[in-house]
mmCIF file of C-alpha atoms in Angstrom:
data_model
loop_
_atom_site.group_PDB
_atom_site.id
_atom_site.type_symbol
_atom_site.label_atom_id
_atom_site.label_comp_id
_atom_site.label_asym_id
_atom_site.label_seq_id
_atom_site.Cartn_x
_atom_site.Cartn_y
_atom_site.Cartn_z
ATOM 1 C CA MET A 1 43.260 -68.098 12.142
ATOM 2 C CA LYS A 2 45.528 -70.939 12.726
ATOM 3 C CA VAL A 3 49.016 -71.668 12.027
ATOM 4 C CA SER A 4 51.376 -74.342 12.739
ATOM 5 C CA VAL A 5 54.667 -73.509 13.955
ATOM 6 C CA LEU A 6 57.574 -76.241 12.871
ATOM 7 C CA PHE A 7 59.117 -76.462 16.236
ATOM 8 C CA SER A 8 61.864 -77.861 17.797
ATOM 9 C CA GLY A 9 61.693 -76.464 21.234
ATOM 10 C CA GLY A 10 65.153 -74.024 20.405
ATOM 11 C CA LYS A 11 65.147 -70.373 20.578
ATOM 12 C CA ASP A 12 64.461 -69.572 17.321
ATOM 13 C CA SER A 13 61.400 -71.850 16.498
ATOM 14 C CA ALA A 14 59.872 -70.491 19.967
ATOM 15 C CA LEU A 15 60.318 -66.816 19.576
ATOM 16 C CA SER A 16 58.827 -67.375 16.166
ATOM 17 C CA ALA A 17 55.731 -69.024 17.698
ATOM 18 C CA VAL A 18 55.355 -66.258 20.325
ATOM 19 C CA MET A 19 55.572 -63.521 17.637
ATOM 20 C CA LEU A 20 53.087 -65.285 15.763
ATOM 21 C CA SER A 21 50.623 -65.667 18.848
ATOM 22 C CA ARG A 22 49.191 -62.487 18.802
ATOM 23 C CA PHE A 23 47.715 -62.685 15.474
ATOM 24 C CA PHE A 24 47.078 -66.183 14.857
ATOM 25 C CA ARG A 25 46.102 -69.037 17.034
ATOM 26 C CA VAL A 26 49.488 -70.907 17.248
ATOM 27 C CA GLU A 27 50.058 -74.795 17.380
ATOM 28 C CA LEU A 28 53.429 -76.256 17.428
ATOM 29 C CA VAL A 29 54.551 -79.233 15.391
ATOM 30 C CA THR A 30 57.557 -81.045 15.744
ATOM 31 C CA CYS A 31 58.439 -83.660 13.143
ATOM 32 C CA SER A 32 59.590 -87.511 13.896
ATOM 33 C CA PHE A 33 60.628 -90.495 12.120
ATOM 34 C CA GLU A 34 60.106 -92.365 15.254
ATOM 35 C CA LEU A 35 63.536 -93.405 15.592
ATOM 36 C CA LEU A 36 64.400 -91.259 18.593
ATOM 37 C CA ASP A 37 61.591 -90.063 21.416
ATOM 38 C CA ASN A 38 63.648 -86.276 21.055
ATOM 39 C CA TRP A 39 60.560 -85.031 20.219
ATOM 40 C CA LYS A 40 59.546 -84.994 23.805
ATOM 41 C CA GLN A 41 61.967 -82.175 24.459
ATOM 42 C CA ALA A 42 59.929 -79.767 22.095
ATOM 43 C CA GLU A 43 56.886 -81.215 23.965
ATOM 44 C CA LYS A 44 58.175 -79.927 27.460
ATOM 45 C CA VAL A 45 58.857 -76.344 25.679
ATOM 46 C CA ALA A 46 55.635 -76.214 24.265
ATOM 47 C CA GLN A 47 54.203 -76.793 27.910
ATOM 48 C CA GLU A 48 56.312 -73.907 29.079
ATOM 49 C CA LEU A 49 54.844 -71.610 26.288
ATOM 50 C CA GLU A 50 51.166 -72.945 27.093
ATOM 51 C CA LEU A 51 51.049 -73.600 23.408
ATOM 52 C CA PRO A 52 49.316 -76.719 21.713
ATOM 53 C CA PHE A 53 51.438 -79.573 20.329
ATOM 54 C CA TYR A 54 51.780 -82.438 18.217
ATOM 55 C CA VAL A 55 53.823 -84.513 16.532
ATOM 56 C CA LEU A 56 53.897 -85.262 12.939
ATOM 57 C CA THR A 57 55.122 -88.437 11.688
ATOM 58 C CA LEU A 58 57.190 -88.430 8.797
ATOM 59 C CA HIS A 59 58.101 -91.358 6.410
ATOM 60 C CA ARG A 60 61.499 -93.216 7.330
ATOM 61 C CA GLU A 61 62.293 -92.814 3.508
ATOM 62 C CA ILE A 62 62.741 -88.998 3.739
ATOM 63 C CA LEU A 63 65.375 -89.358 6.779
ATOM 64 C CA GLU A 64 67.178 -92.467 4.471
ATOM 65 C CA GLN A 65 67.120 -90.177 1.527
ATOM 66 C CA ALA A 66 68.857 -87.153 3.725
ATOM 67 C CA ALA A 67 71.530 -89.973 5.470
ATOM 68 C CA GLU A 68 72.299 -90.613 2.037
ATOM 69 C CA GLN A 69 72.640 -86.998 0.858
ATOM 70 C CA THR A 70 74.829 -86.401 3.796
ATOM 71 C CA ILE A 71 76.933 -89.212 3.233
ATOM 72 C CA ARG A 72 77.444 -88.443 -0.633
ATOM 73 C CA ASP A 73 78.163 -84.801 0.765
ATOM 74 C CA GLY A 74 80.358 -85.436 3.419
ATOM 75 C CA PHE A 75 78.508 -82.564 5.561
ATOM 76 C CA PRO A 76 74.724 -82.407 6.608
ATOM 77 C CA ASN A 77 73.654 -78.992 5.085
ATOM 78 C CA ASN A 78 71.663 -80.298 1.975
ATOM 79 C CA GLY A 79 70.432 -83.214 4.007
ATOM 80 C CA ILE A 80 69.065 -81.310 6.920
ATOM 81 C CA LYS A 81 67.783 -78.904 4.325
ATOM 82 C CA TYR A 82 65.912 -81.644 2.472
ATOM 83 C CA ILE A 83 64.019 -82.825 5.562
ATOM 84 C CA HIS A 84 62.842 -79.532 6.200
ATOM 85 C CA GLN A 85 61.505 -79.183 2.942
ATOM 86 C CA LYS A 86 60.021 -82.389 3.150
ATOM 87 C CA ALA A 87 58.497 -81.196 6.387
ATOM 88 C CA LEU A 88 57.001 -77.914 5.080
ATOM 89 C CA GLU A 89 55.467 -79.645 2.263
ATOM 90 C CA GLU A 90 53.735 -82.946 4.698
ATOM 91 C CA ILE A 91 52.335 -79.721 6.843
ATOM 92 C CA ALA A 92 51.018 -77.816 4.003
ATOM 93 C CA LYS A 93 49.060 -80.747 2.790
ATOM 94 C CA LYS A 94 46.659 -80.359 5.405
ATOM 95 C CA GLU A 95 47.058 -77.002 6.919
ATOM 96 C CA GLN A 96 46.685 -73.182 5.498
ATOM 97 C CA ILE A 97 49.089 -71.312 7.193
ATOM 98 C CA ILE A 98 52.438 -72.697 8.307
ATOM 99 C CA ALA A 99 55.526 -71.315 9.617
ATOM 100 C CA ASP A 100 59.106 -71.869 10.744
ATOM 101 C CA GLY A 101 62.114 -70.315 12.781
ATOM 102 C CA ILE A 102 64.214 -69.490 9.831
ATOM 103 C CA ARG A 103 66.609 -66.281 10.386
ATOM 104 C CA ARG A 104 67.907 -63.870 7.909
ATOM 105 C CA ASN A 105 71.343 -65.030 8.100
ATOM 106 C CA ASP A 106 70.638 -68.836 8.277
ATOM 107 C CA ARG A 107 72.147 -70.752 5.445
ATOM 108 C CA VAL A 108 70.500 -73.985 6.836
ATOM 109 C CA PRO A 109 67.876 -74.949 6.338
ATOM 110 C CA LYS A 110 66.625 -72.041 4.542
ATOM 111 C CA LEU A 111 64.898 -72.058 1.255
ATOM 112 C CA SER A 112 65.355 -69.702 -1.566
ATOM 113 C CA LEU A 113 62.635 -67.033 -2.726
ATOM 114 C CA SER A 114 61.871 -69.285 -5.551
ATOM 115 C CA GLU A 115 61.133 -72.665 -3.356
ATOM 116 C CA VAL A 116 59.194 -70.053 -0.883
ATOM 117 C CA MET A 117 57.145 -69.272 -3.887
ATOM 118 C CA ARG A 118 56.669 -72.666 -5.140
ATOM 119 C CA LEU A 119 55.732 -74.082 -1.734
ATOM 120 C CA GLU A 120 53.013 -71.498 -1.456
ATOM 121 C CA ASP A 121 51.515 -72.214 -4.945
ATOM 122 C CA LYS A 122 52.003 -75.588 -5.086
ATOM 123 C CA PHE A 123 50.102 -76.597 -1.744
ATOM 124 C CA LYS A 124 47.791 -73.199 -1.828
ATOM 125 C CA VAL A 125 49.433 -72.569 1.741
ATOM 126 C CA HIS A 126 50.706 -69.418 3.406
ATOM 127 C CA TYR A 127 54.270 -69.707 4.618
ATOM 128 C CA ILE A 128 55.793 -67.462 7.381
ATOM 129 C CA GLN A 129 59.128 -66.906 8.011
ATOM 130 C CA PRO A 130 58.586 -64.357 10.999
ATOM 131 C CA LEU A 131 62.276 -63.819 11.747
ATOM 132 C CA LEU A 132 63.425 -63.377 8.155
ATOM 133 C CA GLY A 133 63.606 -59.622 8.687
ATOM 134 C CA TYR A 134 65.816 -60.103 11.796
ATOM 135 C CA SER A 135 69.489 -59.999 12.130
ATOM 136 C CA ARG A 136 71.063 -63.030 14.595
ATOM 137 C CA LYS A 137 72.013 -60.034 16.916
ATOM 138 C CA THR A 138 68.466 -58.568 17.156
ATOM 139 C CA ILE A 139 66.902 -61.934 17.673
ATOM 140 C CA ASN A 140 69.654 -62.622 21.016
ATOM 141 C CA LEU A 141 68.325 -59.378 22.157
ATOM 142 C CA LEU A 142 64.832 -60.471 22.594
ATOM 143 C CA ILE A 143 66.244 -64.127 23.612
ATOM 144 C CA GLU A 144 67.587 -62.558 26.268
ATOM 145 C CA ARG A 145 64.896 -60.722 27.272
ATOM 146 C CA TYR A 146 62.102 -63.296 27.013
ATOM 147 C CA PHE A 147 63.376 -66.409 27.347
ATOM 148 C CA ILE A 148 65.745 -68.431 29.513
ATOM 149 C CA ILE A 149 67.571 -71.185 27.239
ATOM 150 C CA LYS A 150 70.287 -73.556 27.617
ATOM 151 C CA GLU A 151 72.848 -74.030 25.026
ATOM 152 C CA TYR A 152 74.209 -77.656 24.354
ATOM 153 C CA THR A 153 76.635 -78.975 21.577
ATOM 154 C CA SER A 154 75.451 -81.921 19.599
ATOM 155 C CA ASP A 155 77.375 -84.646 21.283
ATOM 156 C CA SER A 156 76.227 -83.594 24.934
ATOM 157 C CA PHE A 157 72.006 -83.506 24.541
ATOM 158 C CA ILE A 158 69.432 -84.829 22.350
ATOM 159 C CA GLY A 159 67.582 -82.033 21.189
ATOM 160 C CA ALA A 160 64.106 -82.124 18.965
ATOM 161 C CA GLU A 161 66.413 -80.663 15.747
ATOM 162 C CA TYR A 162 66.428 -82.815 12.546
ATOM 163 C CA GLU A 163 69.760 -83.619 13.116
ATOM 164 C CA PHE A 164 69.493 -86.108 15.888
ATOM 165 C CA GLU A 165 67.443 -88.568 13.741
ATOM 166 C CA LEU A 166 69.973 -88.019 10.952
ATOM 167 C CA ARG A 167 72.768 -88.385 13.277
ATOM 168 C CA GLU A 168 71.150 -91.590 14.811
ATOM 169 C CA LEU A 169 70.190 -93.086 11.504
ATOM 170 C CA ILE A 170 74.090 -92.518 10.001
ATOM 171 C CA GLN A 171 75.564 -94.284 13.199
ATOM 172 C CA LYS A 172 73.404 -97.131 12.698
ATOM 173 C CA LYS A 173 73.892 -97.563 9.085
ATOM 174 C CA TYR A 174 77.988 -96.374 9.039
ATOM 175 C CA GLY A 175 79.125 -96.375 12.824
ATOM 176 C CA ILE A 176 79.963 -93.676 15.312
ATOM 177 C CA LYS A 177 83.242 -92.563 13.470
ATOM 178 C CA LYS A 178 81.242 -91.689 10.026
ATOM 179 C CA VAL A 179 78.977 -89.271 12.425
ATOM 180 C CA GLN A 180 82.097 -87.577 14.134
ATOM 181 C CA GLU A 181 83.497 -87.045 10.703
ATOM 182 C CA ILE A 182 80.372 -85.383 9.021
ATOM 183 C CA PHE A 183 78.916 -83.462 12.009
ATOM 184 C CA PRO A 184 80.731 -80.353 13.234
ATOM 185 C CA GLN A 185 81.726 -81.169 16.985
ATOM 186 C CA ASP A 186 81.318 -77.701 18.091
ATOM 187 C CA HIS A 187 78.231 -77.093 16.804
ATOM 188 C CA THR A 188 75.697 -75.632 19.503
ATOM 189 C CA HIS A 189 71.696 -75.663 19.676
ATOM 190 C CA SER A 190 69.415 -74.207 22.076
ATOM 191 C CA ILE A 191 66.420 -75.197 24.033
ATOM 192 C CA VAL A 192 64.115 -72.963 25.972
ATOM 193 C CA ILE A 193 63.854 -73.603 29.849
ATOM 194 C CA LYS A 194 61.706 -70.887 30.505
ATOM 195 C CA ALA A 195 59.658 -67.946 28.726
ATOM 196 C CA LYS A 196 59.429 -64.821 30.715
ATOM 197 C CA ILE A 197 56.596 -63.288 28.615
ATOM 198 C CA MET B 1 63.464 -51.489 24.427
ATOM 199 C CA LYS B 2 62.490 -48.852 21.882
ATOM 200 C CA VAL B 3 62.244 -49.426 18.107
ATOM 201 C CA SER B 4 61.990 -46.422 15.962
ATOM 202 C CA VAL B 5 59.183 -47.423 12.992
ATOM 203 C CA LEU B 6 59.485 -45.788 9.598
ATOM 204 C CA PHE B 7 55.902 -44.653 9.085
ATOM 205 C CA SER B 8 53.647 -43.749 6.181
ATOM 206 C CA GLY B 9 50.329 -44.682 7.871
ATOM 207 C CA GLY B 10 49.712 -47.264 4.945
ATOM 208 C CA LYS B 11 49.012 -50.881 5.607
ATOM 209 C CA ASP B 12 52.344 -52.310 5.578
ATOM 210 C CA SER B 13 53.997 -49.627 8.072
ATOM 211 C CA ALA B 14 51.188 -50.071 10.496
ATOM 212 C CA LEU B 15 50.975 -53.509 10.573
ATOM 213 C CA SER B 16 54.755 -53.665 11.069
ATOM 214 C CA ALA B 17 54.652 -51.448 13.993
ATOM 215 C CA VAL B 18 52.008 -53.694 15.357
ATOM 216 C CA MET B 19 53.540 -56.799 15.269
ATOM 217 C CA LEU B 20 56.757 -54.825 16.764
ATOM 218 C CA SER B 21 54.625 -53.539 19.601
ATOM 219 C CA ARG B 22 54.315 -56.669 21.543
ATOM 220 C CA PHE B 23 57.806 -56.854 22.275
ATOM 221 C CA PHE B 24 59.148 -53.715 21.900
ATOM 222 C CA ARG B 25 58.015 -49.694 23.061
ATOM 223 C CA VAL B 26 57.008 -48.557 19.557
ATOM 224 C CA GLU B 27 57.804 -45.169 18.261
ATOM 225 C CA LEU B 28 56.483 -44.167 14.741
ATOM 226 C CA VAL B 29 58.915 -41.723 12.732
ATOM 227 C CA THR B 30 57.300 -40.023 9.718
ATOM 228 C CA CYS B 31 60.130 -38.421 7.348
ATOM 229 C CA SER B 32 59.387 -34.772 5.978
ATOM 230 C CA PHE B 33 60.952 -32.225 3.409
ATOM 231 C CA GLU B 34 58.643 -29.473 4.947
ATOM 232 C CA LEU B 35 57.594 -29.323 1.495
ATOM 233 C CA LEU B 36 54.011 -30.855 2.067
ATOM 234 C CA ASP B 37 52.378 -31.469 5.374
ATOM 235 C CA ASN B 38 51.322 -35.033 4.277
ATOM 236 C CA TRP B 39 53.005 -36.071 7.427
ATOM 237 C CA LYS B 40 49.536 -35.227 9.139
ATOM 238 C CA GLN B 41 48.385 -38.170 7.567
ATOM 239 C CA ALA B 42 50.418 -40.194 9.340
ATOM 240 C CA GLU B 43 49.733 -38.634 12.489
ATOM 241 C CA LYS B 44 46.129 -39.290 12.552
ATOM 242 C CA VAL B 45 46.861 -42.764 11.743
ATOM 243 C CA ALA B 46 49.289 -43.006 14.537
ATOM 244 C CA GLN B 47 46.672 -41.627 16.943
ATOM 245 C CA GLU B 48 44.357 -44.590 16.008
ATOM 246 C CA LEU B 49 46.760 -47.052 16.530
ATOM 247 C CA GLU B 50 47.575 -45.225 20.114
ATOM 248 C CA LEU B 51 50.986 -45.331 19.519
ATOM 249 C CA PRO B 52 53.775 -42.123 19.861
ATOM 250 C CA PHE B 53 54.760 -40.405 16.801
ATOM 251 C CA TYR B 54 57.024 -37.567 15.797
ATOM 252 C CA VAL B 55 58.527 -36.135 12.571
ATOM 253 C CA LEU B 56 61.897 -36.353 11.386
ATOM 254 C CA THR B 57 62.801 -33.320 9.222
ATOM 255 C CA LEU B 58 65.507 -34.431 6.315
ATOM 256 C CA HIS B 59 67.680 -32.188 4.351
ATOM 257 C CA ARG B 60 66.041 -30.771 1.331
ATOM 258 C CA GLU B 61 68.996 -31.751 -0.521
ATOM 259 C CA ILE B 62 68.106 -35.692 -0.472
ATOM 260 C CA LEU B 63 65.048 -34.720 -1.859
ATOM 261 C CA GLU B 64 66.750 -33.019 -4.611
ATOM 262 C CA GLN B 65 69.058 -35.512 -5.170
ATOM 263 C CA ALA B 66 66.183 -38.405 -5.323
ATOM 264 C CA ALA B 67 64.211 -35.962 -8.108
ATOM 265 C CA GLU B 68 67.421 -35.622 -10.151
ATOM 266 C CA GLN B 69 67.778 -39.558 -10.234
ATOM 267 C CA THR B 70 64.114 -39.925 -10.725
ATOM 268 C CA ILE B 71 64.455 -37.526 -14.140
ATOM 269 C CA ARG B 72 67.707 -39.152 -15.242
ATOM 270 C CA ASP B 73 65.853 -42.775 -14.792
ATOM 271 C CA GLY B 74 62.671 -41.453 -15.907
ATOM 272 C CA PHE B 75 60.752 -43.538 -13.455
ATOM 273 C CA PRO B 76 60.740 -42.937 -9.497
ATOM 274 C CA ASN B 77 62.080 -46.531 -8.106
ATOM 275 C CA ASN B 78 65.711 -45.713 -7.696
ATOM 276 C CA GLY B 79 64.611 -42.149 -6.265
ATOM 277 C CA ILE B 80 62.327 -43.523 -3.799
ATOM 278 C CA LYS B 81 64.690 -46.051 -2.719
ATOM 279 C CA TYR B 82 67.351 -43.066 -2.249
ATOM 280 C CA ILE B 83 65.023 -41.580 0.053
ATOM 281 C CA HIS B 84 64.353 -44.462 2.043
ATOM 282 C CA GLN B 85 68.221 -45.138 2.372
ATOM 283 C CA LYS B 86 68.866 -41.442 3.625
ATOM 284 C CA ALA B 87 65.936 -41.768 6.117
ATOM 285 C CA LEU B 88 67.101 -45.218 7.370
ATOM 286 C CA GLU B 89 70.190 -43.460 8.119
ATOM 287 C CA GLU B 90 69.283 -40.494 9.639
ATOM 288 C CA ILE B 91 67.197 -42.514 12.358
ATOM 289 C CA ALA B 92 70.200 -44.873 12.757
ATOM 290 C CA LYS B 93 72.141 -42.019 13.751
ATOM 291 C CA LYS B 94 70.226 -41.552 16.914
ATOM 292 C CA GLU B 95 68.188 -44.412 17.872
ATOM 293 C CA GLN B 96 69.525 -47.955 18.653
ATOM 294 C CA ILE B 97 66.725 -50.057 16.879
ATOM 295 C CA ILE B 98 65.076 -49.243 13.699
ATOM 296 C CA ALA B 99 62.298 -50.645 11.698
ATOM 297 C CA ASP B 100 60.233 -50.471 8.622
ATOM 298 C CA GLY B 101 57.676 -52.065 6.518
ATOM 299 C CA ILE B 102 59.395 -53.449 3.795
ATOM 300 C CA ARG B 103 57.663 -57.111 2.488
ATOM 301 C CA ARG B 104 59.077 -60.077 0.827
ATOM 302 C CA ASN B 105 57.917 -59.234 -2.480
ATOM 303 C CA ASP B 106 58.603 -55.565 -2.378
ATOM 304 C CA ARG B 107 61.117 -54.239 -5.076
ATOM 305 C CA VAL B 108 61.252 -50.610 -3.806
ATOM 306 C CA PRO B 109 62.438 -49.553 -1.630
ATOM 307 C CA LYS B 110 63.756 -52.797 -0.561
ATOM 308 C CA LEU B 111 67.845 -52.639 0.648
ATOM 309 C CA SER B 112 69.622 -55.928 -0.568
ATOM 310 C CA LEU B 113 70.831 -57.815 2.008
ATOM 311 C CA SER B 114 74.653 -56.377 2.182
ATOM 312 C CA GLU B 115 73.043 -52.943 2.313
ATOM 313 C CA VAL B 116 70.777 -54.059 5.165
ATOM 314 C CA MET B 117 73.901 -55.145 7.081
ATOM 315 C CA ARG B 118 75.977 -52.479 5.803
ATOM 316 C CA LEU B 119 73.673 -50.007 7.539
ATOM 317 C CA GLU B 120 73.775 -51.873 10.436
ATOM 318 C CA ASP B 121 77.475 -51.903 10.953
ATOM 319 C CA LYS B 122 77.835 -48.509 10.038
ATOM 320 C CA PHE B 123 75.680 -47.003 12.461
ATOM 321 C CA LYS B 124 75.816 -49.819 15.077
ATOM 322 C CA VAL B 125 72.145 -50.211 14.748
ATOM 323 C CA HIS B 126 69.648 -52.892 14.568
ATOM 324 C CA TYR B 127 67.258 -52.754 11.833
ATOM 325 C CA ILE B 128 64.345 -54.962 11.538
ATOM 326 C CA GLN B 129 61.912 -55.839 8.590
ATOM 327 C CA PRO B 130 59.205 -57.438 10.577
ATOM 328 C CA LEU B 131 57.197 -58.130 7.163
ATOM 329 C CA LEU B 132 60.218 -59.557 5.259
ATOM 330 C CA GLY B 133 58.979 -63.130 5.955
ATOM 331 C CA TYR B 134 55.274 -62.610 4.818
ATOM 332 C CA SER B 135 54.177 -62.808 1.212
ATOM 333 C CA ARG B 136 51.793 -59.813 0.411
ATOM 334 C CA LYS B 137 48.839 -62.505 0.105
ATOM 335 C CA THR B 138 49.382 -63.258 3.797
ATOM 336 C CA ILE B 139 49.755 -59.847 4.915
ATOM 337 C CA ASN B 140 46.391 -58.966 3.162
ATOM 338 C CA LEU B 141 45.168 -61.643 5.607
ATOM 339 C CA LEU B 142 46.375 -59.866 8.255
ATOM 340 C CA ILE B 143 45.465 -56.520 7.356
ATOM 341 C CA GLU B 144 41.912 -57.501 6.350
ATOM 342 C CA ARG B 145 41.422 -58.750 9.935
ATOM 343 C CA TYR B 146 42.944 -56.358 12.146
ATOM 344 C CA PHE B 147 42.483 -52.963 10.063
ATOM 345 C CA ILE B 148 40.001 -51.085 7.878
ATOM 346 C CA ILE B 149 42.043 -49.159 5.212
ATOM 347 C CA LYS B 150 41.372 -47.199 2.609
ATOM 348 C CA GLU B 151 42.917 -47.503 -1.209
ATOM 349 C CA TYR B 152 43.512 -44.439 -3.288
ATOM 350 C CA THR B 153 45.678 -43.775 -6.402
ATOM 351 C CA SER B 154 48.446 -41.249 -6.200
ATOM 352 C CA ASP B 155 46.201 -38.534 -8.163
ATOM 353 C CA SER B 156 43.348 -38.543 -5.964
ATOM 354 C CA PHE B 157 44.920 -38.127 -2.478
ATOM 355 C CA ILE B 158 48.068 -37.327 -0.885
ATOM 356 C CA GLY B 159 49.701 -39.668 1.473
ATOM 357 C CA ALA B 160 52.549 -39.722 3.720
ATOM 358 C CA GLU B 161 54.716 -41.904 1.538
ATOM 359 C CA TYR B 162 57.896 -40.432 0.268
ATOM 360 C CA GLU B 163 56.426 -40.286 -3.114
ATOM 361 C CA PHE B 164 54.123 -37.159 -2.724
ATOM 362 C CA GLU B 165 57.184 -34.684 -1.912
ATOM 363 C CA LEU B 166 58.926 -36.151 -4.633
ATOM 364 C CA ARG B 167 56.150 -35.518 -6.957
ATOM 365 C CA GLU B 168 55.669 -31.931 -5.671
ATOM 366 C CA LEU B 169 59.301 -30.917 -5.776
ATOM 367 C CA ILE B 170 59.003 -32.108 -9.529
ATOM 368 C CA GLN B 171 56.069 -30.744 -10.200
ATOM 369 C CA LYS B 172 57.823 -27.124 -9.125
ATOM 370 C CA LYS B 173 60.513 -27.746 -11.151
ATOM 371 C CA TYR B 174 59.535 -29.475 -14.165
ATOM 372 C CA GLY B 175 55.783 -29.239 -14.536
ATOM 373 C CA ILE B 176 53.162 -31.284 -13.895
ATOM 374 C CA LYS B 177 53.364 -33.055 -17.197
ATOM 375 C CA LYS B 178 56.749 -34.738 -16.139
ATOM 376 C CA VAL B 179 55.243 -36.052 -12.744
ATOM 377 C CA GLN B 180 52.507 -37.503 -14.961
ATOM 378 C CA GLU B 181 55.048 -39.237 -17.433
ATOM 379 C CA ILE B 182 57.307 -40.281 -14.566
ATOM 380 C CA PHE B 183 54.785 -41.727 -12.217
ATOM 381 C CA PRO B 184 52.332 -44.377 -12.909
ATOM 382 C CA GLN B 185 48.788 -43.105 -13.016
ATOM 383 C CA ASP B 186 47.327 -46.385 -11.522
ATOM 384 C CA HIS B 187 49.742 -46.795 -8.397
ATOM 385 C CA THR B 188 48.009 -47.305 -5.326
ATOM 386 C CA HIS B 189 48.848 -46.640 -1.715
ATOM 387 C CA SER B 190 46.847 -47.381 1.563
ATOM 388 C CA ILE B 191 45.935 -45.548 4.503
ATOM 389 C CA VAL B 192 44.576 -47.296 7.704
ATOM 390 C CA ILE B 193 41.396 -45.974 8.873
ATOM 391 C CA LYS B 194 40.836 -47.922 11.909
ATOM 392 C CA ALA B 195 42.619 -50.509 14.074
ATOM 393 C CA LYS B 196 40.693 -53.513 15.473
ATOM 394 C CA ILE B 197 43.617 -55.103 17.424
#
């Protein structure tokens, strides 16, 4: 049984993938709008985890819609959730079992239970969220034990999360000031440097 | 790191335990009110899974409260949830990390998110629900692959679920007719016969 895990190279999606790898043949999937080559960060982590990896190119229109939503809202949450939903749908079109790294206390880009069930019904897919039953505290316990990670702010490093191409497009269209206005300066991401598992 | 998993010997708690066993030292805990020796069913499955097992005796008063609630309601859901909450609390008093086999679509005995967080805060415990991000369909896929199970109705076999001592107490106090009135006749349980993992 193969599961395709939406993967950013960050600690949550990495832990999610490793958890699933006991029961499934795991394949890591990083989405790209071909605006940046930030997917390469995820590829490096995939190599460290020794798991197969591919890049799924998504239509630029999805990113444009997400950018418009973000500009309208003045904050990125709904735009990022929109990208995540579209990414799940694209993978669901061609795979039988899909997964991501959403945690119990995530607000973004967590789908509601009815959205989860609609996705599964519409695309006849199994959608697994292996970390949904874990608190942030418990996940940190596991991360500390099994990974070496680096934490960074969105300004200091470009990771493979959706946020970075969204920022890039908004910067191109509206300038860097708009990006600074909309995206929290102190928002941190993580990237897995080493797996100890 | 040790995790104490509330365990009935059924497919969900068994899958939950096996999932956790990659990252934690798993210990299986079956609760008993010492009214029946149905915990022995869980012990057999624990042996099959090759995981350590113990019985936690709970105060009979908890079962009595649950029975009263069940009689008042005319259905067992709230009574069973009450037992589960009390069982989690008892284990939380003496362990650092606890878990159960609650699924995404379970209604009983699922705690709400705020109840989960209250439990964690009050007892300074990590509470993991490894199956919370899995649909019943996905769990069945895993069960089929990794376990041989037997399904049975509550009338035909006595398993280690809370329900059986609750039925027993209600039968003792109010007679078999009351039990038949309150508990759905066609409610099925499962027990793991063999692990293929």
